[in-house]
C-alpha atoms as a PDB file:
ATOM      1  CA  UNK A   1      42.321  37.678 201.036  1.00  0.00           C
ATOM      2  CA  UNK A   2      45.347  35.837 199.655  1.00  0.00           C
ATOM      3  CA  UNK A   3      48.244  37.936 198.399  1.00  0.00           C
ATOM      4  CA  UNK A   4      49.706  37.218 194.943  1.00  0.00           C
ATOM      5  CA  UNK A   5      53.435  36.506 195.064  1.00  0.00           C
ATOM      6  CA  UNK A   6      55.692  35.962 192.077  1.00  0.00           C
ATOM      7  CA  UNK A   7      59.281  34.700 192.261  1.00  0.00           C
ATOM      8  CA  UNK A   8      61.428  36.037 189.424  1.00  0.00           C
ATOM      9  CA  UNK A   9      64.725  34.618 188.195  1.00  0.00           C
ATOM     10  CA  UNK A  10      66.682  34.756 184.972  1.00  0.00           C
ATOM     11  CA  UNK A  11      65.347  31.604 183.312  1.00  0.00           C
ATOM     12  CA  UNK A  12      62.693  30.286 185.708  1.00  0.00           C
ATOM     13  CA  UNK A  13      64.508  26.958 185.723  1.00  0.00           C
ATOM     14  CA  UNK A  14      65.787  26.417 189.257  1.00  0.00           C
ATOM     15  CA  UNK A  15      65.718  28.963 192.115  1.00  0.00           C
ATOM     16  CA  UNK A  16      62.380  30.587 191.308  1.00  0.00           C
ATOM     17  CA  UNK A  17      60.863  27.138 190.751  1.00  0.00           C
ATOM     18  CA  UNK A  18      62.126  25.945 194.136  1.00  0.00           C
ATOM     19  CA  UNK A  19      60.747  29.075 195.796  1.00  0.00           C
ATOM     20  CA  UNK A  20      57.356  28.580 194.153  1.00  0.00           C
ATOM     21  CA  UNK A  21      57.343  24.933 195.221  1.00  0.00           C
ATOM     22  CA  UNK A  22      58.278  25.731 198.811  1.00  0.00           C
ATOM     23  CA  UNK A  23      55.709  28.510 199.207  1.00  0.00           C
ATOM     24  CA  UNK A  24      52.932  26.361 197.714  1.00  0.00           C
ATOM     25  CA  UNK A  25      53.955  23.468 199.962  1.00  0.00           C
ATOM     26  CA  UNK A  26      54.401  25.380 203.213  1.00  0.00           C
ATOM     27  CA  UNK A  27      51.930  28.249 202.912  1.00  0.00           C
ATOM     28  CA  UNK A  28      49.782  27.642 199.860  1.00  0.00           C
ATOM     29  CA  UNK A  29      46.677  28.253 201.946  1.00  0.00           C
ATOM     30  CA  UNK A  30      47.889  31.820 202.591  1.00  0.00           C
ATOM     31  CA  UNK A  31      49.219  32.927 199.183  1.00  0.00           C
ATOM     32  CA  UNK A  32      48.659  32.600 195.455  1.00  0.00           C
ATOM     33  CA  UNK A  33      52.144  31.841 194.188  1.00  0.00           C
ATOM     34  CA  UNK A  34      53.739  32.001 190.756  1.00  0.00           C
ATOM     35  CA  UNK A  35      57.210  32.016 189.245  1.00  0.00           C
ATOM     36  CA  UNK A  36      58.618  33.397 186.026  1.00  0.00           C
ATOM     37  CA  UNK A  37      61.809  34.340 184.270  1.00  0.00           C
ATOM     38  CA  UNK A  38      63.120  37.237 182.276  1.00  0.00           C
ATOM     39  CA  UNK A  39      63.742  34.518 179.691  1.00  0.00           C
ATOM     40  CA  UNK A  40      62.754  30.854 179.721  1.00  0.00           C
ATOM     41  CA  UNK A  41      65.000  27.859 180.194  1.00  0.00           C
ATOM     42  CA  UNK A  42      63.947  24.260 180.646  1.00  0.00           C
ATOM     43  CA  UNK A  43      63.033  23.197 184.179  1.00  0.00           C
ATOM     44  CA  UNK A  44      66.262  22.056 185.831  1.00  0.00           C
ATOM     45  CA  UNK A  45      66.042  18.280 186.495  1.00  0.00           C
ATOM     46  CA  UNK A  46      68.356  18.522 189.511  1.00  0.00           C
ATOM     47  CA  UNK A  47      66.042  21.091 191.099  1.00  0.00           C
ATOM     48  CA  UNK A  48      63.167  18.649 190.585  1.00  0.00           C
ATOM     49  CA  UNK A  49      65.201  15.840 192.190  1.00  0.00           C
ATOM     50  CA  UNK A  50      66.277  17.724 195.310  1.00  0.00           C
ATOM     51  CA  UNK A  51      62.786  19.084 195.889  1.00  0.00           C
ATOM     52  CA  UNK A  52      61.364  15.559 195.562  1.00  0.00           C
ATOM     53  CA  UNK A  53      63.824  14.421 198.238  1.00  0.00           C
ATOM     54  CA  UNK A  54      61.946  16.614 200.733  1.00  0.00           C
ATOM     55  CA  UNK A  55      58.463  15.770 199.485  1.00  0.00           C
ATOM     56  CA  UNK A  56      57.852  18.802 197.269  1.00  0.00           C
ATOM     57  CA  UNK A  57      56.845  17.905 193.715  1.00  0.00           C
ATOM     58  CA  UNK A  58      57.715  20.545 191.139  1.00  0.00           C
ATOM     59  CA  UNK A  59      57.908  18.105 188.234  1.00  0.00           C
ATOM     60  CA  UNK A  60      54.737  19.562 186.709  1.00  0.00           C
ATOM     61  CA  UNK A  61      56.130  23.105 186.662  1.00  0.00           C
ATOM     62  CA  UNK A  62      57.348  24.683 183.454  1.00  0.00           C
ATOM     63  CA  UNK A  63      59.422  27.734 182.702  1.00  0.00           C
ATOM     64  CA  UNK A  64      57.302  30.825 182.093  1.00  0.00           C
ATOM     65  CA  UNK A  65      58.114  34.313 180.865  1.00  0.00           C
ATOM     66  CA  UNK A  66      57.370  37.267 183.080  1.00  0.00           C
ATOM     67  CA  UNK A  67      55.226  38.722 180.287  1.00  0.00           C
ATOM     68  CA  UNK A  68      52.755  35.864 180.816  1.00  0.00           C
ATOM     69  CA  UNK A  69      51.772  37.619 184.045  1.00  0.00           C
ATOM     70  CA  UNK A  70      51.078  41.054 182.551  1.00  0.00           C
ATOM     71  CA  UNK A  71      47.376  40.744 183.347  1.00  0.00           C
ATOM     72  CA  UNK A  72      47.953  39.268 186.817  1.00  0.00           C
ATOM     73  CA  UNK A  73      47.603  41.646 189.742  1.00  0.00           C
ATOM     74  CA  UNK A  74      50.696  41.014 191.840  1.00  0.00           C
ATOM     75  CA  UNK A  75      51.242  42.147 195.405  1.00  0.00           C
ATOM     76  CA  UNK A  76      54.902  41.127 195.718  1.00  0.00           C
ATOM     77  CA  UNK A  77      57.645  40.184 193.274  1.00  0.00           C
ATOM     78  CA  UNK A  78      60.698  38.552 194.804  1.00  0.00           C
ATOM     79  CA  UNK A  79      63.787  38.565 192.615  1.00  0.00           C
ATOM     80  CA  UNK A  80      65.862  35.549 193.612  1.00  0.00           C
ATOM     81  CA  UNK A  81      68.948  36.199 191.487  1.00  0.00           C
ATOM     82  CA  UNK A  82      71.067  39.243 190.807  1.00  0.00           C
ATOM     83  CA  UNK A  83      70.471  39.257 187.057  1.00  0.00           C
ATOM     84  CA  UNK A  84      66.696  39.319 187.500  1.00  0.00           C
ATOM     85  CA  UNK A  85      67.014  42.041 190.115  1.00  0.00           C
ATOM     86  CA  UNK A  86      69.185  44.193 187.862  1.00  0.00           C
ATOM     87  CA  UNK A  87      66.862  43.675 184.896  1.00  0.00           C
ATOM     88  CA  UNK A  88      63.548  43.694 186.723  1.00  0.00           C
ATOM     89  CA  UNK A  89      61.028  45.788 184.844  1.00  0.00           C
ATOM     90  CA  UNK A  90      58.900  48.417 186.492  1.00  0.00           C
ATOM     91  CA  UNK A  91      55.615  46.887 187.592  1.00  0.00           C
ATOM     92  CA  UNK A  92      52.505  48.898 187.047  1.00  0.00           C
ATOM     93  CA  UNK A  93      50.066  48.760 189.893  1.00  0.00           C
ATOM     94  CA  UNK A  94      50.903  47.994 193.462  1.00  0.00           C
ATOM     95  CA  UNK A  95      53.478  45.188 193.179  1.00  0.00           C
ATOM     96  CA  UNK A  96      56.338  45.692 195.603  1.00  0.00           C
ATOM     97  CA  UNK A  97      59.659  44.320 194.313  1.00  0.00           C
ATOM     98  CA  UNK A  98      61.939  42.769 196.936  1.00  0.00           C
ATOM     99  CA  UNK A  99      65.341  41.258 196.203  1.00  0.00           C
ATOM    100  CA  UNK A 100      66.380  38.124 198.061  1.00  0.00           C
ATOM    101  CA  UNK A 101      69.296  36.626 196.160  1.00  0.00           C
ATOM    102  CA  UNK A 102      70.411  33.018 196.237  1.00  0.00           C
ATOM    103  CA  UNK A 103      73.460  31.373 194.679  1.00  0.00           C
ATOM    104  CA  UNK A 104      72.919  29.634 191.342  1.00  0.00           C
ATOM    105  CA  UNK A 105      73.122  25.856 191.971  1.00  0.00           C
ATOM    106  CA  UNK A 106      74.364  24.971 188.461  1.00  0.00           C
ATOM    107  CA  UNK A 107      77.211  27.487 188.834  1.00  0.00           C
ATOM    108  CA  UNK A 108      78.055  26.185 192.303  1.00  0.00           C
ATOM    109  CA  UNK A 109      78.076  22.637 190.936  1.00  0.00           C
ATOM    110  CA  UNK A 110      80.687  23.568 188.340  1.00  0.00           C
ATOM    111  CA  UNK A 111      83.192  24.189 191.126  1.00  0.00           C
ATOM    112  CA  UNK A 112      82.964  20.709 192.670  1.00  0.00           C
ATOM    113  CA  UNK A 113      83.741  17.192 191.507  1.00  0.00           C
ATOM    114  CA  UNK A 114      81.454  14.187 191.747  1.00  0.00           C
ATOM    115  CA  UNK A 115      77.727  13.751 191.292  1.00  0.00           C
ATOM    116  CA  UNK A 116      76.887  13.789 195.000  1.00  0.00           C
ATOM    117  CA  UNK A 117      78.890  16.957 195.626  1.00  0.00           C
ATOM    118  CA  UNK A 118      77.112  18.597 192.701  1.00  0.00           C
ATOM    119  CA  UNK A 119      73.712  17.598 194.096  1.00  0.00           C
ATOM    120  CA  UNK A 120      74.752  18.996 197.480  1.00  0.00           C
ATOM    121  CA  UNK A 121      75.010  22.421 195.810  1.00  0.00           C
ATOM    122  CA  UNK A 122      71.341  22.149 194.846  1.00  0.00           C
ATOM    123  CA  UNK A 123      70.414  20.907 198.316  1.00  0.00           C
ATOM    124  CA  UNK A 124      72.199  23.829 199.956  1.00  0.00           C
ATOM    125  CA  UNK A 125      70.263  26.401 197.917  1.00  0.00           C
ATOM    126  CA  UNK A 126      67.019  24.431 198.308  1.00  0.00           C
ATOM    127  CA  UNK A 127      67.389  24.613 202.087  1.00  0.00           C
ATOM    128  CA  UNK A 128      68.295  28.316 202.031  1.00  0.00           C
ATOM    129  CA  UNK A 129      65.161  29.010 200.007  1.00  0.00           C
ATOM    130  CA  UNK A 130      63.057  26.950 202.436  1.00  0.00           C
ATOM    131  CA  UNK A 131      64.431  28.980 205.353  1.00  0.00           C
ATOM    132  CA  UNK A 132      63.520  32.197 203.523  1.00  0.00           C
ATOM    133  CA  UNK A 133      60.003  30.995 202.683  1.00  0.00           C
ATOM    134  CA  UNK A 134      59.396  29.945 206.288  1.00  0.00           C
ATOM    135  CA  UNK A 135      59.922  33.572 207.333  1.00  0.00           C
ATOM    136  CA  UNK A 136      58.555  35.321 204.242  1.00  0.00           C
ATOM    137  CA  UNK A 137      56.137  37.380 206.329  1.00  0.00           C
ATOM    138  CA  UNK A 138      59.103  39.372 207.660  1.00  0.00           C
ATOM    139  CA  UNK A 139      59.630  40.689 204.126  1.00  0.00           C
ATOM    140  CA  UNK A 140      56.019  41.661 203.427  1.00  0.00           C
END
């Protein structure tokens, strides 16, 4: 039986969307995967671009609030940013909350000059999330 995994971030705009995309792409036959935010922000277009570069289409995703999953039985909730981890609500039922933090690509991009250098910030986090997803079973 497939486990239900939710990736939680502050705004469900970038990191949690990448994590959802990677898990669907690499192991979608093994897990039901979702992502949400403590609040909603628009889907980050740079996240969409860097995921498309590696053949993962997240362009159809949209930012969702965690409350939209109140009725969903979750097995695991991965917080992928510090703010979400610090503000993660208590989950009723059996959901196990695991924190695996990643840098915020938009914040990283603020520290560099040039469009390509900014996109490299997104690529770096994209690849770190892929590496995590490839070994997600070690966290379950």
